[in-house]
Short mmCIF file of C-alpha atoms in Angstrom, two decimals:
data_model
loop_
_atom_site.label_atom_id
_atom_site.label_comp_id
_atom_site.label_asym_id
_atom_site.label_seq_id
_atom_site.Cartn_x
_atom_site.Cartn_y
_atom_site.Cartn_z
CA UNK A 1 -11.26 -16.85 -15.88
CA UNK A 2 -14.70 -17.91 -16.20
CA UNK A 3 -16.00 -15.27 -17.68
CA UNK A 4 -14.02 -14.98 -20.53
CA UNK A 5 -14.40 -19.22 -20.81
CA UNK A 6 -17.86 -18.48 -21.23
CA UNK A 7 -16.94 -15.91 -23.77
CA UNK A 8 -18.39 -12.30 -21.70
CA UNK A 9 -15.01 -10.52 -22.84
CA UNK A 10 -17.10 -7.29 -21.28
CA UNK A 11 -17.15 -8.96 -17.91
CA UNK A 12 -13.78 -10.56 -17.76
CA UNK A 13 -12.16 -7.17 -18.90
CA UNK A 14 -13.80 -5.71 -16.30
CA UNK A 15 -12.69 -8.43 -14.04
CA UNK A 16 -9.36 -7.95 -15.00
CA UNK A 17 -8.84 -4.24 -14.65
CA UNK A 18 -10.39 -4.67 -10.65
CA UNK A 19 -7.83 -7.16 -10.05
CA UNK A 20 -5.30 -4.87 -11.13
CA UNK A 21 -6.59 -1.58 -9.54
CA UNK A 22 -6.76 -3.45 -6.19
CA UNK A 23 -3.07 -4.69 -6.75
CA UNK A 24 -2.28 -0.76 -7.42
CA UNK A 25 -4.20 0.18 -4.51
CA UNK A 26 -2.45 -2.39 -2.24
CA UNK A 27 1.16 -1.49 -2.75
CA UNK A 28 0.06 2.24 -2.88
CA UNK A 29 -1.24 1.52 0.63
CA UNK A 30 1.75 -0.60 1.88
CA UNK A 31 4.05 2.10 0.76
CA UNK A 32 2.04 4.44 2.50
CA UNK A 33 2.00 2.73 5.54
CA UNK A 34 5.54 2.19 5.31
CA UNK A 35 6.33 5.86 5.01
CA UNK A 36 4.21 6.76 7.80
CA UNK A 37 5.94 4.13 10.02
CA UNK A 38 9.54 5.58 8.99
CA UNK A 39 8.28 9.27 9.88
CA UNK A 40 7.02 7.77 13.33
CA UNK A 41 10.21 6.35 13.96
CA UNK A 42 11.90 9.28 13.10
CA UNK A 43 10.00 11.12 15.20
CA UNK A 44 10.63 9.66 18.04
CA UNK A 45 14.67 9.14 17.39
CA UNK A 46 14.39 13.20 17.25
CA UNK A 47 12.30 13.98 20.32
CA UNK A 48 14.37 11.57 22.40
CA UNK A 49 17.64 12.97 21.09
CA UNK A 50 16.41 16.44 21.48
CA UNK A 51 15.55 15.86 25.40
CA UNK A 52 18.61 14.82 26.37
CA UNK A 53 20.49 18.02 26.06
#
């Protein structure tokens, strides 16, 4: 917000787009993680159902 009070509309746009890329990035990583923690899970429901017969 300062930036574009002190009128640099260069630097605030700038600004602006890295706030939104990290947003982007964070939920791209979150879902990630998320998916990776499912698969683990899975995983292990599998290999434990697996061993018992």
């Amino acid at each position: 917000m300062t930036a574009l009070e002190n009128g640099e509309l260069g630097d605030a746009a700038v600004y602006a787009a890295a706030m939104v890329g990290e947003q982007v990035l964070t939920k791209l990583y979150a879902r990630l993680k998320k998916s990776l923690y499912n698969q683990d899970i899975m995983h292990v429901f599998l290999v434990d159902k697996c061993a018992s017969f």
